Coordinates of C-alpha atoms and ligand atoms in Angstrom, one line a residue:
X1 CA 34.4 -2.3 13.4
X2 CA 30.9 -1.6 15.1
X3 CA 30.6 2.2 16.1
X4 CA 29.1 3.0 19.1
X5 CA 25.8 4.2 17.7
X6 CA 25.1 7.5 20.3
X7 CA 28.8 8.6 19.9
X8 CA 29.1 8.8 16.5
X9 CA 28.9 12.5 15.4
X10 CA 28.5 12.1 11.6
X11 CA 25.3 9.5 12.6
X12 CA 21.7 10.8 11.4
X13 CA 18.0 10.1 12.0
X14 CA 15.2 10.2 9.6
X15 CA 12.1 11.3 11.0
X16 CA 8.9 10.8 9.0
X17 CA 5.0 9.9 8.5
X18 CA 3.7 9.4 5.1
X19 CA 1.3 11.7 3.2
X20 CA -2.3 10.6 1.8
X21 CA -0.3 8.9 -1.5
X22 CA 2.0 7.0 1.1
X23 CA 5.1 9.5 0.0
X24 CA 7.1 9.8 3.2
X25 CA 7.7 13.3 4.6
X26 CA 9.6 14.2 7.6
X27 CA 12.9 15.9 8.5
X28 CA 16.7 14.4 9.0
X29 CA 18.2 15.2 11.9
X30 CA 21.9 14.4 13.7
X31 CA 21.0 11.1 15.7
X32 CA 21.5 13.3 19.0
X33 CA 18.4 14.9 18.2
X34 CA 16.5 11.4 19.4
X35 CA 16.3 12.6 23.1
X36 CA 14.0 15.9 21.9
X37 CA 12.0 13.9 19.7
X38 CA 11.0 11.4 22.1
X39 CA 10.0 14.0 24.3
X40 CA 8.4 16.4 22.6
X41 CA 8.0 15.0 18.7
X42 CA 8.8 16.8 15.8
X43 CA 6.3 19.3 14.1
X44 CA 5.4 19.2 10.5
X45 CA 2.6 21.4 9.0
X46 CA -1.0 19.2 9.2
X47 CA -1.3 20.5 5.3
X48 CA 1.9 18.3 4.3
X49 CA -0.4 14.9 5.0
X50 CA -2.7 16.2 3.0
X51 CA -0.1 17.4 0.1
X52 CA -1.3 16.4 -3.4
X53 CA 1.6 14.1 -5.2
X54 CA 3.9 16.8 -6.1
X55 CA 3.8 17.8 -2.9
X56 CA 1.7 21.2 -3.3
X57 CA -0.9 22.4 -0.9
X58 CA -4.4 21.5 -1.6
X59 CA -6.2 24.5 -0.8
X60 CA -9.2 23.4 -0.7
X61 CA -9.0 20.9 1.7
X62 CA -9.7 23.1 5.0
X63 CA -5.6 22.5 6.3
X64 CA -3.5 25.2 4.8
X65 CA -4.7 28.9 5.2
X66 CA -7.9 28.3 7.0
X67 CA -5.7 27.2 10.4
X68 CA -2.8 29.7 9.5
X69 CA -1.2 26.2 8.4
X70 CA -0.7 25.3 11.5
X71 CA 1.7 22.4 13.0
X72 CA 1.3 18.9 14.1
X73 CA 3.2 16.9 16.4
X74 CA 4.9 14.0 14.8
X75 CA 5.6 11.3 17.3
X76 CA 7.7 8.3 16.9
X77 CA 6.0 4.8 16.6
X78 CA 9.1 2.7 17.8
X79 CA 11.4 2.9 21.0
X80 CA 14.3 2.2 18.8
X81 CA 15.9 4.3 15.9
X82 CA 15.6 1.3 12.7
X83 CA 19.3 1.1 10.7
X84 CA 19.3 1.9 7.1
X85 CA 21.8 -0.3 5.5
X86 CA 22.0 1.1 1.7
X87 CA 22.7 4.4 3.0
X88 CA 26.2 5.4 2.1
X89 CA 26.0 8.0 5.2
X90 CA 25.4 6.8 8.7
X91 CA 21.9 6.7 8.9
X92 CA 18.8 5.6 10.8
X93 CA 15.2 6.1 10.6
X94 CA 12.2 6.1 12.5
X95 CA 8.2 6.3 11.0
X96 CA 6.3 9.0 13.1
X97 CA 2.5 9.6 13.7
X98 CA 0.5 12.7 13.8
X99 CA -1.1 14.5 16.9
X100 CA -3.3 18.1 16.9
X101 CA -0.7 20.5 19.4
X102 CA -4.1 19.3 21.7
X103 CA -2.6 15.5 21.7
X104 CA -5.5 14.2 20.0
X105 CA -5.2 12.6 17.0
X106 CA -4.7 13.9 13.6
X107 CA -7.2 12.0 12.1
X108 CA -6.3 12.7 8.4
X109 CA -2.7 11.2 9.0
X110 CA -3.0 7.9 7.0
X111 CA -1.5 6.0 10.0
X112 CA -4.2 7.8 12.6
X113 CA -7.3 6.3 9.8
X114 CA -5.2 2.4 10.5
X115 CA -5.2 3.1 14.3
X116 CA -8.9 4.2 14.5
X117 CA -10.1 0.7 12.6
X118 CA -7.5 -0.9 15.1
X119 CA -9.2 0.3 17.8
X120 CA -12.9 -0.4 16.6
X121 CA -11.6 -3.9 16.4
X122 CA -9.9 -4.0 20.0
X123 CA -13.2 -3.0 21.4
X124 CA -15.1 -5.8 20.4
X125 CA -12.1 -7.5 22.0
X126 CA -10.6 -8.9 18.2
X127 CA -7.1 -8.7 17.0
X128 CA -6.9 -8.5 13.2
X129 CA -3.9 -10.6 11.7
X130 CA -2.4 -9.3 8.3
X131 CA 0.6 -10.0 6.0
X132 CA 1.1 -8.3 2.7
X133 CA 2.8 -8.9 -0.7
X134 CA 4.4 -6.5 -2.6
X135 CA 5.0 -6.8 -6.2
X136 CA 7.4 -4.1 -8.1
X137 CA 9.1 -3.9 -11.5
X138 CA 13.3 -3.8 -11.4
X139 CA 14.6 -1.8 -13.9
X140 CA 17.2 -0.2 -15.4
X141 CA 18.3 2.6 -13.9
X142 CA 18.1 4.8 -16.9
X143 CA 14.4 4.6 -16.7
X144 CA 14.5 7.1 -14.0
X145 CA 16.2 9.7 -16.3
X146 CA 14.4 9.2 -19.5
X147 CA 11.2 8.7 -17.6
X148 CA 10.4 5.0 -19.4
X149 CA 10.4 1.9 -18.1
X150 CA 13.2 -0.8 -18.9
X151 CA 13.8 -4.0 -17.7
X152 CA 17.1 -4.7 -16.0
X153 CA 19.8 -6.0 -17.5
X154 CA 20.5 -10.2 -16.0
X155 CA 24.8 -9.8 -15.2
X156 CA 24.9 -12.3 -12.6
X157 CA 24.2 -16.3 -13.8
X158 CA 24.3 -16.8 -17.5
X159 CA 26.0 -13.2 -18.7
X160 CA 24.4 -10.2 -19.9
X161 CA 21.0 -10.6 -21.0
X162 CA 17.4 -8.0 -20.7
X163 CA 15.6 -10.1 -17.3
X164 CA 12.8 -12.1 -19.1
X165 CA 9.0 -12.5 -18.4
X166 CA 8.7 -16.0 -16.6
X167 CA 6.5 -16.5 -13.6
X168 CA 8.2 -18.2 -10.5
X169 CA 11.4 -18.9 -12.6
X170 CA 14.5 -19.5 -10.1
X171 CA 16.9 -19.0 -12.8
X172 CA 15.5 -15.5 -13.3
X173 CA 16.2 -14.7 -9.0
X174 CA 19.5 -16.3 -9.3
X175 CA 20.3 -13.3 -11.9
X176 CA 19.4 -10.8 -9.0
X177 CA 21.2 -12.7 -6.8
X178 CA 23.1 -10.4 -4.7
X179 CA 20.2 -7.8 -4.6
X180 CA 18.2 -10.4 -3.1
X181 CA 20.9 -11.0 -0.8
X182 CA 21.2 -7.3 0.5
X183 CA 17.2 -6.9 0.5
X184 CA 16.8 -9.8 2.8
X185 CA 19.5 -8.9 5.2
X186 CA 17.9 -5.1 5.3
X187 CA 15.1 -7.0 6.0
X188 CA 16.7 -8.4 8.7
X189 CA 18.0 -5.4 10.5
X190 CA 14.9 -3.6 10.0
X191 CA 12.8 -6.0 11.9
X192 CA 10.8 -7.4 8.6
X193 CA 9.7 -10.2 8.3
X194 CA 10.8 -11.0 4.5
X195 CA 9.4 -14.6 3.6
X196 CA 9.2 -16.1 -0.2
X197 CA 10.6 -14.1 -3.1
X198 CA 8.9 -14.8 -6.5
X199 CA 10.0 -14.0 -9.6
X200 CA 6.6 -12.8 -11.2
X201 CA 5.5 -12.8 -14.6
X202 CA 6.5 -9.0 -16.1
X203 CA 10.2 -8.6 -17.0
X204 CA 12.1 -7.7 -13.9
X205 CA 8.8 -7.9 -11.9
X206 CA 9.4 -9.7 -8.4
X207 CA 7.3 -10.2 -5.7
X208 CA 8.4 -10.2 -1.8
X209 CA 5.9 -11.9 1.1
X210 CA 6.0 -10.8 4.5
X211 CA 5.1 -12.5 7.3
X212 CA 2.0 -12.2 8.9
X213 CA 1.8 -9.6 11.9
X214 CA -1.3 -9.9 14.5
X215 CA -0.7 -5.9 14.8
X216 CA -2.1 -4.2 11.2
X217 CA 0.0 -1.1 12.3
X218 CA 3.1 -3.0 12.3
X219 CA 2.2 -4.5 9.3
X220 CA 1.5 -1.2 8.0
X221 CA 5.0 -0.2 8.7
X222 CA 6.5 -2.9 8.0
X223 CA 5.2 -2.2 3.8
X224 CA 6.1 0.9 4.5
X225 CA 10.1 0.7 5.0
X226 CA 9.8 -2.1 2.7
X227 CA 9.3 0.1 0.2
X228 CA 12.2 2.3 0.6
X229 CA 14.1 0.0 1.8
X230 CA 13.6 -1.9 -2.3
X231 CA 14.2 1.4 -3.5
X232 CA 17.3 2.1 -1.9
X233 CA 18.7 -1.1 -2.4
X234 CA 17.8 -1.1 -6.3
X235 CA 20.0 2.2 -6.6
X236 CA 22.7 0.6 -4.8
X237 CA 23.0 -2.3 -7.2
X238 CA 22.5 0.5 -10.1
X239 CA 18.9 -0.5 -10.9
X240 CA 15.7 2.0 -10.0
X241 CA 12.7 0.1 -9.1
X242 CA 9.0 0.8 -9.2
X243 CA 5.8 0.2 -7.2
X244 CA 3.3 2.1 -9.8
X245 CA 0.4 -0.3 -10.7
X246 CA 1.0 -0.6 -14.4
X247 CA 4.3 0.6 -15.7
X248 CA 3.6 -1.8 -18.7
X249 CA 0.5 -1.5 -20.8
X250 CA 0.5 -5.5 -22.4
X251 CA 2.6 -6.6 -18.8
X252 CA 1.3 -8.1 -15.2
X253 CA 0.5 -5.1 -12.7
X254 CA 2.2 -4.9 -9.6
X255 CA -0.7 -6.1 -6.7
X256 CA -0.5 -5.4 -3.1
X257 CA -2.5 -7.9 -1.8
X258 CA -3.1 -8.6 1.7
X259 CA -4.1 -11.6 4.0
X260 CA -6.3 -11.3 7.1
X261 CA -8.1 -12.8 9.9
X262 CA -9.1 -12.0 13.4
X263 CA -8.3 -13.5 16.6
X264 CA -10.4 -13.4 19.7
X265 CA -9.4 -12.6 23.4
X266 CA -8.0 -16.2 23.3
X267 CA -5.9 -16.5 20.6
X268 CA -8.5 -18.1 18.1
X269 CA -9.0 -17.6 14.6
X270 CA -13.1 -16.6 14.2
X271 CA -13.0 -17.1 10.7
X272 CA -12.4 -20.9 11.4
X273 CA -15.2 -22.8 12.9
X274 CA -13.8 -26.4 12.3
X275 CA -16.1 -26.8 8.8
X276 CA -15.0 -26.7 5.7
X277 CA -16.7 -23.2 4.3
X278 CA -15.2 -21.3 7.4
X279 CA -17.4 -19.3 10.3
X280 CA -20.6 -17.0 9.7
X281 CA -17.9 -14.4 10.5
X282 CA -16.0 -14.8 7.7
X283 CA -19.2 -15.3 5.7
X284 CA -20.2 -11.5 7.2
X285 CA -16.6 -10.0 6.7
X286 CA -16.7 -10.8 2.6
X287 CA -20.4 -9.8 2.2
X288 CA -19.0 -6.7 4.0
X289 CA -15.9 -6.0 1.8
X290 CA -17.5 -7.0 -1.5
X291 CA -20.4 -4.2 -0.2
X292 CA -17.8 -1.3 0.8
X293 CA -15.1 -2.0 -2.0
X294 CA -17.1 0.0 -5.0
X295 CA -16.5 3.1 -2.5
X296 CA -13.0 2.2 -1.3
X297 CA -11.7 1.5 -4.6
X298 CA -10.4 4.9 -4.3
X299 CA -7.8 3.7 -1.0
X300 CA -7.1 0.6 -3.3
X301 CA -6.5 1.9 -6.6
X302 CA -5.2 5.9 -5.7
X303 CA -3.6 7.4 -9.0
X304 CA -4.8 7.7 -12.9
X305 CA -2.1 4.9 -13.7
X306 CA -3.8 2.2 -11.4
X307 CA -7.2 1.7 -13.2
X308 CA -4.8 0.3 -15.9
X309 CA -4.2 -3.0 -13.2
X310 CA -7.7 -4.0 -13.7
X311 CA -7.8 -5.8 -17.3
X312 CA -9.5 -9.3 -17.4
X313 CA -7.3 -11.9 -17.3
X314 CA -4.6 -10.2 -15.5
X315 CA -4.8 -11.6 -11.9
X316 CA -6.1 -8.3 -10.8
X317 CA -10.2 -8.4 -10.4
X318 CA -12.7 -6.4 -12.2
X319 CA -15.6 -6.8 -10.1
X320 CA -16.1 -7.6 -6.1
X321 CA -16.1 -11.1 -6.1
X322 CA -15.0 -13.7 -3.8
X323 CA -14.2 -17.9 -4.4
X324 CA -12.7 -20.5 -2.8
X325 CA -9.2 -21.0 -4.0
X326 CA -9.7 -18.6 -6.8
X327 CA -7.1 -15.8 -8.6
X328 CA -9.7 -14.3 -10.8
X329 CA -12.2 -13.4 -7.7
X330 CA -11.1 -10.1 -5.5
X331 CA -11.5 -12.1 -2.4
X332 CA -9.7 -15.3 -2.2
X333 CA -10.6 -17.6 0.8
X334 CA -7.4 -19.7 0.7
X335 CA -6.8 -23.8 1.3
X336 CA -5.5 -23.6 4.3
X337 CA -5.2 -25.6 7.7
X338 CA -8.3 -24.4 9.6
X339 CA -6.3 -22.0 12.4
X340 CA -5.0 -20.2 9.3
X341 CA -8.3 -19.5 7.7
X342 CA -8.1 -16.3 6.5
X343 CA -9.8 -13.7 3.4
X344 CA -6.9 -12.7 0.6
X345 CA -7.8 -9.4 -0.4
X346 CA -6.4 -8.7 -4.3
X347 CA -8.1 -5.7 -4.8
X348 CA -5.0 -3.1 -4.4
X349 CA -2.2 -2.3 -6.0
X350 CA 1.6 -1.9 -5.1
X351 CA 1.1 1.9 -5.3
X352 CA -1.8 2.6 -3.1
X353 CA -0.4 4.3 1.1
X354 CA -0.3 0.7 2.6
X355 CA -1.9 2.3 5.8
X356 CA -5.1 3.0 4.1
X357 CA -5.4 -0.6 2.1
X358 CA -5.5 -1.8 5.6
X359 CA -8.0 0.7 6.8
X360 CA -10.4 0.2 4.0
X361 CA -9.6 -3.7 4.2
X362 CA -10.7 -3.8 8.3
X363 CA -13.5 -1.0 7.3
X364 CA -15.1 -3.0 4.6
X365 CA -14.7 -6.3 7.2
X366 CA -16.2 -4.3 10.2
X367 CA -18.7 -3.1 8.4
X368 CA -20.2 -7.3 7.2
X369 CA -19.7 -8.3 10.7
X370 CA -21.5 -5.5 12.8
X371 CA -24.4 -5.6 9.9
X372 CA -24.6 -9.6 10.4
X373 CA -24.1 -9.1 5.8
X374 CA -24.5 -12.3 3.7
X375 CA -22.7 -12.6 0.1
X376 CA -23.5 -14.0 -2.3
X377 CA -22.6 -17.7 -3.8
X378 CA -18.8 -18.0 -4.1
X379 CA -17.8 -17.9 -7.8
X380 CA -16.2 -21.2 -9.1
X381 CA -14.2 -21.1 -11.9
X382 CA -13.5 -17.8 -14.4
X383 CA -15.0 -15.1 -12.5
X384 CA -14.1 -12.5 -15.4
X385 CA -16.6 -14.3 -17.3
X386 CA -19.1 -13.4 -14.9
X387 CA -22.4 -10.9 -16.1
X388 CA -24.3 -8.2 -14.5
X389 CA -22.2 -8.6 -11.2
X390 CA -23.4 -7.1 -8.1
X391 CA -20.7 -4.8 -7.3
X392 CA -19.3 -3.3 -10.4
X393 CA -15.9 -1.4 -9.8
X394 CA -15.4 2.0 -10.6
X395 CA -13.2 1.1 -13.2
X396 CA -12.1 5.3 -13.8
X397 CA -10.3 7.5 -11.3
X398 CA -13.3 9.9 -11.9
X399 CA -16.0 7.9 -10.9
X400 CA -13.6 6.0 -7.8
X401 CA -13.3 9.6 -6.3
X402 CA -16.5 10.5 -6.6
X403 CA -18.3 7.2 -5.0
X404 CA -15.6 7.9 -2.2
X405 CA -16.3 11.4 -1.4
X406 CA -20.4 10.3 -1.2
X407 CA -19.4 7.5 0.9
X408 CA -21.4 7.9 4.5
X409 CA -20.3 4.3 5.5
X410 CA -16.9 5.4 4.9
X411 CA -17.0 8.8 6.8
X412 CA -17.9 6.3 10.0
X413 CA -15.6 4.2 10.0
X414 CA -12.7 6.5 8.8
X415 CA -13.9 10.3 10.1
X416 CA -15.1 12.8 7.8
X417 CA -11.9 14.6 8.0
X418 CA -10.0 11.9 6.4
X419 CA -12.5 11.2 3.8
X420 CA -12.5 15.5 2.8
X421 CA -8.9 15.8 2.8
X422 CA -8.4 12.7 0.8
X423 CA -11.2 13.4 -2.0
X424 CA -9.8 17.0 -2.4
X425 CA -6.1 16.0 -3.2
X426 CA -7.2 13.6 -5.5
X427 CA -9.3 16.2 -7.4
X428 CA -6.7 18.0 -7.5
X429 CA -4.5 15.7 -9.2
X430 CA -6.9 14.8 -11.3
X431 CA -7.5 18.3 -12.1
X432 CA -3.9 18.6 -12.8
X433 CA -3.4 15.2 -15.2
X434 CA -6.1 16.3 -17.3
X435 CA -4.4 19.7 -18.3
X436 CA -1.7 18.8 -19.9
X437 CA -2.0 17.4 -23.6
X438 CA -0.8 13.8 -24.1
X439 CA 1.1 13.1 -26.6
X440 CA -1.1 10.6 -28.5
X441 CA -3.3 14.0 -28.9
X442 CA -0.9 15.8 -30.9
X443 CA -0.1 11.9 -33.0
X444 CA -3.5 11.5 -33.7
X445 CA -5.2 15.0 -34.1
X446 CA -2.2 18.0 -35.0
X447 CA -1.9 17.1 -38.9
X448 CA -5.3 15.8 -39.2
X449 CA -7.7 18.6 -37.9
Ligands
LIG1 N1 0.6 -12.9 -7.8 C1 -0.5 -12.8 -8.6 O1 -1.5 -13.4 -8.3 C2 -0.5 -11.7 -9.6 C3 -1.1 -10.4 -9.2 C4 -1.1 -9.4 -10.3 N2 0.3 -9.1 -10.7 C5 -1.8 -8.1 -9.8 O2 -1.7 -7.1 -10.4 O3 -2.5 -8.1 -8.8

């Protein structure tokens, strides 16, 4: 029997942004504490957006001593507290955004960096429109404990078998039936908008496509619970799942790639101009995105694991390119009625902060349009097999947070406080990765030195 939400004692809220890596952080609360956050928001030190993974301060970043690591005022983004079905407790949730106790914006809150692009675009009287696909990797739920990825056992259809690697196979998503099931109806009560589900080509690697949103924040957030929301359901079933760009060396990444256009004041699509190459607009937006992507690699491609994503061949691109109907280029224009002409962007991966791929995506776009930018030809065919491209990727963590951090373009569009507190927690991770001794070291030196 349905309980009467506000009455029900044991019921609990979720509060939280996410941090610079996406991780969510926030506070749970009994539901009656709704009132008081409306009001008067929750505070969370500014330091915890700018955590490093582990969650430990970066100290150099200018947020944790330096302002007696002070609060910020976490606000909710929705009137209404969003259900979370896989919870064995009574639970709801609700995604939060980050003010300065002087009610301006926090601008390092990944959230804030979306909004400010927003904006830039709603001046100019545009509305971007954006849908995203998320890729991930089922797997046992083992892997969690030893730490190693395995793919998920098939009980459902044909008996017990390991999930196999076969793109778009049907028979594969009928053995994760009744995950599906739950994940869509989640969906449903969440409020997002859950379209195709593809088997993709990795064992146990799926891929969900949501609707497209003419709202990037809501889009944003939308990714966002998406991704717990897969997580949770996963343990609930007794599998763990991951969004980490390459859990498999010789295996298809997981992508998070993301669809966009812009509407004017009255509804149109300016990246369709009734011919068959699309507008000058679109024309500027990819000349602007293939410009700005060297720098933004770092918002697309985050962590040490997700330069692994970007291997020839793999349906992830190695260079800024851009084609017509084309996997192997980083911006796919795709066939498509002309009102739905629109740039795919296939540069990120399923473990960048959502939030920021959208930044740098409407960034990079901004940047072509106001700058009136040309690209070059359109690649047809193999675009891996292309030499001396224009716009080499960073293809090291190193270099991505280093042509980041010198990025003036990307200090305008996204404020310099962003781009500081950003740089410094990935320095610090890096710092931290490179300390330890893998274990390929010790295989391949200990007995031989
Ligand atoms: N769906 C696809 O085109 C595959 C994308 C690929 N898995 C990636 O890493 O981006």
């Amino acid at each position: 029997m349905a309980t009467n939400k506000k009455h029900d004692k044991n019921r609990e809220l979720d509060l939280f942004i996410t941090d610079l890596n996406g991780n969510l952080r926030g506070k749970r609360m009994p539901a009656s504490g709704l009132e008081k956050v409306r009001k008067e928001g929750l505070k969370l030190p500014r330091s915890v957006v700018g955590f490093d993974f582990w969650g430990a301060d970066v100290l150099d970043n200018g947020l944790v001593f330096e302002t007696g690591d002070s609060d910020g005022i976490c606000m909710p983004v929705s009137e209404e507290p969003i259900p979370v079905p896989w919870s064995e407790a009574p639970r709801d949730q609700m995604l939060a955004m980050m003010f300065n106790p002087d009610g301006t914006p926090f601008e390092a809150d990944p959230r804030q960096v979306l909004k400010r692009m927003v904006d830039r675009f709603a001046e100019k009287g545009l509305t971007p429109v954006m849908a995203t696909e998320l890729e991930f990797y089922l797997m046992d739920a083992e892997s969690e404990r030893t730490q190693r990825p395995t793919p998920p056992a098939l009980t459902e259809g044909k008996g017990r078998r390991l999930a196999n690697t076969e793109g778009y196979s049907v028979e594969e998503m009928d053995g994760f039936e009744a995950f599906f099931a739950d994940v869509r109806e989640a969906c449903q009560v969440q409020g997002i908008g859950a379209d195709t589900i593809i088997a993709e080509m990795g064992p146990g690697q799926f891929e969900v496509n949501l609707n497209h949103v003419a709202d990037p924040l809501n889009a944003g957030d939308q990714a966002i619970l998406f991704k717990r929301l897969v997580r949770g359901v996963s343990r609930r079933h007794g599998y763990a799942a991951t969004f980490m760009a390459k859990p498999y060396v010789e295996e298809s990444g997981n992508g998070f790639h993301v669809h966009f256009s812009l509407l004017d004041c009255d509804g149109n699509n300016v990246f369709d101009d009734g011919t068959e190459q699309g507008s000058d607009l679109l024309r500027h937006a990819i000349a602007g995105l293939m410009q700005s992507m060297p720098e933004s690699m770092l918002m697309f491609a985050p962590h040490l694991n997700s330069y692994r994503r970007f291997m020839p061949g793999a349906h992830a691109p190695t260079h800024a390119s851009w084609g017509y109907e084309n996997r192997t280029v980083a911006l796919r224009v795709p066939e498509s009625p002309h009102q739905a002409r629109r740039i795919e962007h296939r540069v990120a991966g399923a473990d960048a902060n959502p939030y920021l791929v959208l930044a740098a995506v409407l960034a990079g776009a901004l940047h072509g349009m106001e700058n009136e930018l040309e690209p070059d030809a359109p690649v047809e065919g193999d675009a891996y097999a292309e030499e001396n491209p224009r716009y080499p990727l960073p293809c090291e963590w190193q270099d991505a947070i280093k042509r980041f951090d010198q990025s003036e373009r990307l200090r305008g569009y996204l404020s310099d406080e962003f781009v500081r507190v950003y740089a410094q927690a990935k320095r610090q991770e890096r710092s931290r990765l490179s300390e330890r001794i893998s274990d390929i070291e010790y295989e391949a030196y200990l007995g031989l030195l």
